[in-house]
Amino acid sequence: MSKEDLITGLDLGTTKISAIIAEVNEKSEINIVGVGTTPSYGLRRGVVVNLDKTVQGIRQAVGEAELMAGVKVNNVVVGIAGDHIKSFNSRGVIAVSRTEEGISNEDIKRVIEQAKAVTIPMDRKIIHVLPQDYTVDDQTGIKEPVGMAGVRLEAEVHVVTAAITAIQNIVKSIERANLAIRNIVLQPYASSFAVLDEEEKELGVCLLDVGGGTTDFSIFFEGSIRHTSVVGLGGVNITNDIAIGLRTPRAQAEEIKKRYGAALSSLVDTNETMEVPGVGGRKKREVSRQILASIIEPRIEEVFSLVEREIKRSGFDDRLTAGIVLTGGTAKMEGIEQLAERIFDLPVKVGVPKGIVGLTDAVSDPVHAAGIGLIVYGYKHRDEEGFFERKAGLLDRFIRRVVNWFKSI
Ligand SMILES: Nc1ncnc2c1ncn2[C@@H]1O[C@H](COP(=O)(O)OP(=O)(O)OP(=O)(O)O)[C@@H](O)[C@H]1O
Ligand SMILES: [Mg+2]
């Protein structure tokens, strides 16, 4: 296996860091060859707050994945999340340069540049400019304008920005772990590559990742991303509620949540009970599962209601024909689909990564949607020069070109 064909997705989560290594095989399939997951202690609500602990976590996760795959990783495609992420739609207009030959790739570049030429605050940086639709002269809703005849080209784009400090801390953590960055990708956008299909994105769908520290979502309609947003609440808040509500240590609350938790108290049999350890040596008690569910339900309801309000605000609420797709660890909670259906009044399903081969068992989990999505993103953008690639990578790139040239003859 050549190093050139390896793509590693690094998901820096609030509760876990996971590294997934894939090899692109001869059939152009994404073959999962290594997975490493370790608890995360250096992030809060999706953002690096402790560099050393994050570096340690990255080393651990990548090391485990390398061991499993029997390869050495040099660079990663990393996700970025947190409630510092902001997005807005923008538009650019240009005059097409050489009208006889139709619209060229250069024109597309130019119109995108134009669309992103908006003033953003000094402390923020654009991480994505994602084209939605083009208008050629008066013809709207065009997806592929290259080659078309026209004199005026207009582009509508979705611009995603992040706090510069949040980006810098991700870059620092990865560099200190002796890795290079191939791409930095908005996490809910990355996940969409792993769990959504083209038809869902065409019809209208909301991808909702309920993680540990954050809940983020992105809306797709007519094949393009239309809206993204982040709520700073997630599974960690549920665990804290349980620890307080049942007066039990947090570690036990986490275990109880995963084992007995349910998002809808009406789904739980009233006679089911479980053992709850006390704090500071206090006796354990029998508690009904329904009480546990009645602690969980209002918190998830709160999160979903915040999301629903934001979806309404986006104006896409009546365009989500394909409904909601849930990912992230909290999506594994029993009854969460039913609760989501009740709140959003839309069809809901849990999204599991698809379109991959190899160690699929290890990653067929809504938790790994981001990690796998990062790989797919990296694969789709493999020919682009990494925006965040190190300067020292020039030699690398030269070698890669020579190797590719040899391969092609
Ligand atoms: N079976 C389960 N039932 C309920 N919750 C679960 C289950 N398994 C995991 N979780 C919860 O999922 C959360 C972790 O999810 P995930 O790994 O997607 O988050 P993360 O990526 O670490 O965080 P974030 O994306 O918010 O930065 C934890 O709060 C964990 O308790
Ligand atoms: Mg996550």
XYZ file of C-alpha atoms and ligand atoms in Angstrom:
441
model
C 0.000 0.000 0.000
C 1.498 3.334 -0.928
C 1.296 6.235 1.474
C -0.204 8.308 -1.295
C -3.422 6.350 -1.165
C -3.977 6.641 2.571
C -6.521 9.055 3.967
C -6.963 9.548 7.700
C -9.996 11.223 9.233
C -9.421 12.794 12.641
C -12.532 13.596 14.646
C -11.714 15.836 17.599
C -14.788 15.443 19.772
C -15.664 16.758 23.209
C -15.840 13.244 24.655
C -13.689 11.187 22.293
C -10.951 11.600 19.717
C -11.068 9.129 16.915
C -8.768 8.458 14.010
C -9.872 6.330 11.079
C -7.429 5.261 8.387
C -8.643 4.328 4.934
C -6.882 3.129 1.864
C -8.349 3.869 -1.526
C -8.187 0.563 -3.405
C -7.878 -0.164 -7.136
C -11.644 -0.070 -7.488
C -11.631 3.438 -5.970
C -13.401 2.119 -2.903
C -12.737 3.537 0.525
C -11.335 0.613 2.439
C -11.191 1.109 6.216
C -7.942 -0.368 7.543
C -7.534 1.105 11.023
C -9.598 2.703 13.770
C -8.419 4.235 17.048
C -10.629 5.909 19.635
C -9.617 7.453 22.917
C -11.440 9.559 25.516
C -10.988 13.273 24.940
C -9.941 15.523 27.828
C -8.740 18.609 26.030
C -11.874 19.894 24.323
C -14.941 21.678 25.565
C -18.042 22.093 23.432
C -16.105 21.137 20.322
C -13.201 23.537 20.917
C -9.612 22.810 22.044
C -9.147 24.212 25.547
C -6.128 22.154 26.624
C -3.367 21.715 24.071
C -1.331 19.045 25.872
C -4.269 16.778 26.533
C -5.481 17.165 22.966
C -2.028 16.345 21.559
C -1.881 13.290 23.810
C -5.326 12.180 22.645
C -4.416 12.632 18.977
C -1.208 10.613 19.425
C -3.102 7.868 21.212
C -5.946 7.608 18.697
C -3.705 7.837 15.645
C -1.219 5.391 17.215
C -3.952 2.813 17.817
C -5.259 3.171 14.290
C -1.738 2.898 12.860
C -1.120 -0.257 14.828
C -4.313 -1.814 13.546
C -3.584 -0.825 9.952
C 0.152 -1.529 10.037
C 0.906 1.816 8.392
C 2.346 5.178 9.366
C 0.117 8.228 9.084
C 1.636 11.522 7.923
C -1.360 13.754 7.525
C -4.995 13.992 8.516
C -8.272 15.487 7.402
C -9.590 17.122 10.554
C -13.041 18.344 11.532
C -13.884 21.675 13.112
C -16.955 22.329 15.246
C -18.192 24.439 18.125
C -20.570 27.317 18.543
C -18.008 29.808 17.177
C -18.880 28.495 13.704
C -21.020 30.928 11.743
C -22.391 30.678 8.266
C -24.228 32.868 5.812
C -25.243 32.878 2.175
C -23.576 35.252 -0.234
C -23.646 36.056 -3.921
C -21.138 37.079 -6.574
C -21.592 38.413 -10.103
C -19.068 38.653 -12.951
C -18.990 39.279 -16.676
C -17.974 36.099 -18.508
C -14.525 36.606 -20.030
C -14.531 34.883 -23.403
C -18.116 34.400 -24.400
C -17.504 32.317 -27.571
C -16.018 29.426 -25.622
C -18.619 29.567 -22.943
C -18.104 29.725 -19.197
C -14.697 28.420 -18.097
C -13.326 27.048 -14.831
C -11.516 30.362 -14.481
C -14.851 32.189 -14.572
C -16.153 29.912 -11.827
C -13.102 30.660 -9.694
C -13.568 34.360 -10.270
C -17.244 34.428 -9.384
C -16.592 32.405 -6.215
C -13.814 34.840 -5.250
C -16.300 37.634 -5.787
C -18.938 35.924 -3.649
C -16.517 35.463 -0.764
C -15.254 39.028 -0.920
C -17.346 40.116 2.039
C -16.052 41.783 5.142
C -15.766 39.413 8.018
C -14.554 40.301 11.513
C -10.771 40.322 12.070
C -10.940 37.410 14.476
C -12.651 35.082 12.002
C -11.564 33.172 8.937
C -13.487 31.618 6.060
C -13.189 27.825 6.094
C -15.572 26.948 3.273
C -17.187 28.632 0.316
C -19.718 26.098 -0.927
C -21.446 26.860 -4.236
C -25.217 26.364 -4.222
C -26.554 27.543 -7.575
C -25.426 29.555 -10.535
C -27.370 31.933 -12.707
C -26.262 32.395 -16.310
C -27.777 35.566 -17.768
C -31.404 35.090 -16.706
C -31.381 31.332 -16.310
C -31.455 30.455 -12.601
C -30.845 27.198 -10.707
C -27.877 25.955 -12.761
C -25.519 23.463 -11.082
C -22.833 22.981 -13.754
C -22.362 26.173 -15.756
C -18.968 25.278 -17.315
C -19.188 25.354 -21.119
C -22.520 27.169 -21.172
C -22.946 30.280 -23.294
C -23.667 33.501 -21.464
C -22.308 36.944 -20.690
C -23.191 37.263 -17.035
C -22.470 34.671 -14.366
C -23.876 34.818 -10.894
C -23.084 32.412 -8.023
C -24.875 31.812 -4.780
C -22.620 30.358 -2.118
C -22.728 29.232 1.481
C -19.857 30.787 3.418
C -18.713 29.145 6.655
C -16.438 31.035 9.028
C -14.680 30.009 12.238
C -12.864 31.802 15.037
C -9.180 32.109 14.097
C -8.060 31.032 17.568
C -10.128 27.833 17.333
C -8.482 27.022 13.985
C -5.011 27.859 15.328
C -5.432 25.557 18.306
C -6.447 22.662 16.069
C -3.456 23.325 13.812
C -1.104 23.542 16.817
C -2.402 20.314 18.355
C -1.967 18.387 15.137
C 1.460 19.795 14.354
C 2.642 19.002 17.853
C 1.489 15.444 17.287
C 3.882 15.488 14.301
C 1.171 15.321 11.691
C 0.318 17.571 8.792
C -3.166 18.790 7.921
C -4.654 17.957 4.546
C -7.947 19.749 5.050
C -9.945 21.349 7.839
C -13.615 20.561 7.341
C -16.774 21.716 9.045
C -17.879 18.651 10.953
C -21.579 18.493 10.106
C -20.637 19.067 6.483
C -18.118 16.216 6.647
C -20.689 13.846 8.196
C -23.043 14.473 5.301
C -20.592 12.684 2.980
C -20.846 9.538 5.092
C -24.568 9.247 5.759
C -26.608 11.197 3.210
C -27.293 10.196 -0.345
C -27.746 12.530 -3.288
C -31.485 12.026 -3.385
C -31.949 13.093 0.227
C -29.842 16.198 -0.379
C -31.903 16.951 -3.468
C -35.282 16.528 -1.730
C -34.309 18.455 1.389
C -32.841 16.980 4.549
C -31.461 18.087 7.903
C -28.393 16.258 9.205
C -28.427 16.573 12.975
C -25.361 15.423 14.935
C -26.085 15.073 18.635
C -22.602 14.667 20.103
C -21.214 14.991 23.604
C -20.673 18.726 23.972
C -22.429 20.106 20.922
C -25.373 19.472 18.668
C -24.780 20.681 15.162
C -26.844 20.501 12.048
C -26.766 21.315 8.390
C -29.616 21.624 5.937
C -29.394 20.434 2.348
C -31.855 21.310 -0.372
C -31.705 20.884 -4.151
C -28.368 19.151 -3.792
C -26.516 21.905 -1.907
C -25.878 22.945 1.656
C -28.163 25.812 2.655
C -27.725 26.381 6.349
C -25.475 25.307 9.224
C -25.694 25.955 12.912
C -24.404 24.725 16.264
C -26.054 24.481 19.677
C -23.661 24.180 22.617
C -25.485 21.297 24.312
C -25.189 17.525 23.998
C -24.834 14.165 25.732
C -22.581 15.574 28.471
C -25.459 17.743 29.657
C -27.714 14.690 29.829
C -25.096 12.869 31.914
C -24.819 15.846 34.277
C -28.600 16.000 34.646
C -28.629 12.294 35.555
C -25.778 12.707 38.062
C -27.685 15.480 39.806
C -31.141 13.966 39.436
C -30.172 10.507 40.684
C -27.443 11.757 43.057
C -24.772 9.502 41.608
C -21.165 10.127 40.457
C -20.793 11.322 36.884
C -18.981 8.215 35.674
C -21.852 6.056 36.924
C -24.416 8.437 35.464
C -22.712 8.017 32.078
C -22.858 4.212 32.340
C -26.482 4.238 33.474
C -27.404 6.568 30.631
C -25.869 4.331 27.989
C -27.309 1.140 29.464
C -30.768 2.102 30.589
C -31.392 5.549 29.125
C -34.434 6.316 27.004
C -35.500 9.545 25.375
C -39.224 8.998 25.892
C -40.552 8.064 29.329
C -43.804 6.818 27.782
C -41.810 4.081 25.992
C -40.457 2.602 29.207
C -42.158 -0.136 31.184
C -43.125 1.250 34.600
C -41.899 -1.891 36.389
C -38.341 -1.817 35.056
C -35.769 -0.786 37.624
C -31.989 -0.429 37.847
C -29.361 -0.058 40.545
C -27.929 3.390 41.145
C -24.692 3.764 43.193
C -24.670 6.588 45.761
C -22.150 9.433 46.002
C -19.303 9.298 48.549
C -19.963 5.776 49.798
C -23.724 6.184 50.205
C -25.824 3.070 49.706
C -27.010 2.086 46.249
C -30.690 2.349 45.484
C -33.218 0.807 43.129
C -34.596 3.424 40.773
C -37.221 2.959 38.100
C -36.094 3.339 34.502
C -38.992 5.653 33.944
C -37.541 8.176 36.370
C -34.299 8.055 34.389
C -36.193 8.640 31.149
C -38.063 11.548 32.718
C -34.692 13.211 33.445
C -33.389 12.608 29.915
C -36.503 13.551 27.953
C -36.742 17.265 28.830
C -33.051 17.850 28.063
C -33.258 16.311 24.595
C -36.533 18.138 24.095
C -34.774 21.393 24.916
C -31.956 20.691 22.442
C -34.372 19.683 19.670
C -36.567 22.706 20.305
C -33.561 25.016 19.920
C -32.697 23.262 16.668
C -36.282 23.465 15.476
C -36.408 27.184 16.128
C -33.198 27.633 14.142
C -34.549 25.515 11.270
C -37.658 27.723 11.171
C -35.474 30.802 11.169
C -33.545 29.420 8.197
C -36.767 29.315 6.174
C -36.200 25.703 5.096
C -38.611 24.132 7.585
C -41.194 23.217 4.959
C -38.612 21.909 2.507
C -37.260 18.959 4.440
C -39.032 16.259 2.461
C -36.429 13.646 3.404
C -36.761 14.656 7.057
C -34.054 14.465 9.688
C -31.023 12.167 9.845
C -29.501 11.799 13.316
C -25.808 11.051 13.952
C -23.423 11.323 16.925
C -23.273 9.226 20.087
C -26.508 10.514 21.564
C -28.354 9.295 18.457
C -27.955 5.809 19.963
C -30.334 6.619 22.794
C -33.420 4.427 22.766
C -36.511 6.324 21.616
C -34.652 9.353 20.272
C -36.128 8.906 16.785
C -39.661 8.946 18.152
C -38.974 12.024 20.284
C -37.443 13.810 17.292
C -40.419 12.880 15.111
C -42.756 14.364 17.684
C -40.850 17.633 17.969
C -39.934 18.210 14.321
C -43.062 16.611 12.889
C -40.869 15.060 10.187
C -39.655 11.551 9.376
C -36.504 10.759 11.371
C -33.842 8.068 11.040
C -30.461 7.349 12.543
C -27.645 7.661 9.993
C -24.855 5.108 9.889
C -21.787 5.568 7.633
C -22.179 3.857 4.277
C -20.337 3.438 0.985
C -17.216 1.943 2.568
C -15.515 -1.458 2.619
C -13.026 -3.161 4.952
C -13.445 -2.905 8.706
C -17.011 -1.735 8.354
C -18.136 -3.375 11.606
C -15.808 -1.141 13.586
C -17.279 2.038 12.117
C -20.948 1.179 11.443
C -22.044 3.479 14.193
C -23.580 6.984 14.110
C -20.594 8.089 16.264
C -18.267 7.531 13.301
C -20.249 9.577 10.774
C -17.830 12.502 11.190
C -14.653 10.385 10.978
C -15.779 8.540 7.850
C -17.193 11.730 6.330
C -13.790 13.410 6.753
C -12.202 10.593 4.776
C -14.766 10.847 1.982
C -14.276 14.622 1.900
C -10.505 14.129 1.725
C -10.959 11.676 -1.117
C -13.254 13.977 -3.098
C -10.845 16.876 -2.654
C -7.654 14.853 -3.105
C -6.434 16.828 -6.086
C -6.790 20.205 -4.469
C -3.749 21.599 -2.835
C -4.376 21.597 0.894
C -5.302 25.066 2.019
C -3.697 24.383 5.366
C -0.839 22.293 4.023
C 2.533 23.149 5.485
C 4.950 25.152 3.376
C 7.494 22.357 3.813
C 5.040 20.198 1.903
C 6.291 21.689 -1.379
C 8.900 18.987 -1.798
C 6.275 16.396 -0.921
C 4.018 17.780 -3.583
C 6.809 17.757 -6.129
C 7.561 14.120 -5.320
C 3.870 13.277 -5.519
C 3.696 14.851 -8.962
C 6.714 12.902 -10.177
C 5.250 9.688 -8.758
C 1.916 10.391 -10.423
C 3.695 11.095 -13.676
C 5.467 7.739 -13.465
C 2.198 6.048 -12.652
C 0.551 7.577 -15.677
C 3.094 6.339 -18.224
N -25.802 4.171 23.735
C -25.823 5.456 24.041
N -26.938 6.042 24.514
C -26.947 7.345 24.820
N -25.913 8.178 24.711
C -24.778 7.649 24.243
C -24.660 6.289 23.874
N -23.409 6.067 23.436
C -22.767 7.239 23.535
N -23.569 8.209 24.006
C -23.247 9.602 24.289
O -22.785 10.219 23.120
C -21.903 11.276 23.454
C -20.679 11.178 22.600
O -21.045 11.294 21.251
P -19.979 11.692 20.146
O -18.848 10.755 20.190
O -20.727 11.848 18.890
O -19.523 13.108 20.712
P -18.177 13.899 20.500
O -17.828 13.849 19.069
O -17.160 13.432 21.461
O -18.607 15.355 20.943
P -18.922 16.677 20.075
O -19.227 16.242 18.696
O -20.063 17.292 20.760
O -17.693 17.489 20.208
C -21.562 11.127 24.927
O -22.219 12.125 25.671
C -22.102 9.742 25.256
O -22.569 9.676 26.580
Mg -18.574 14.883 17.387
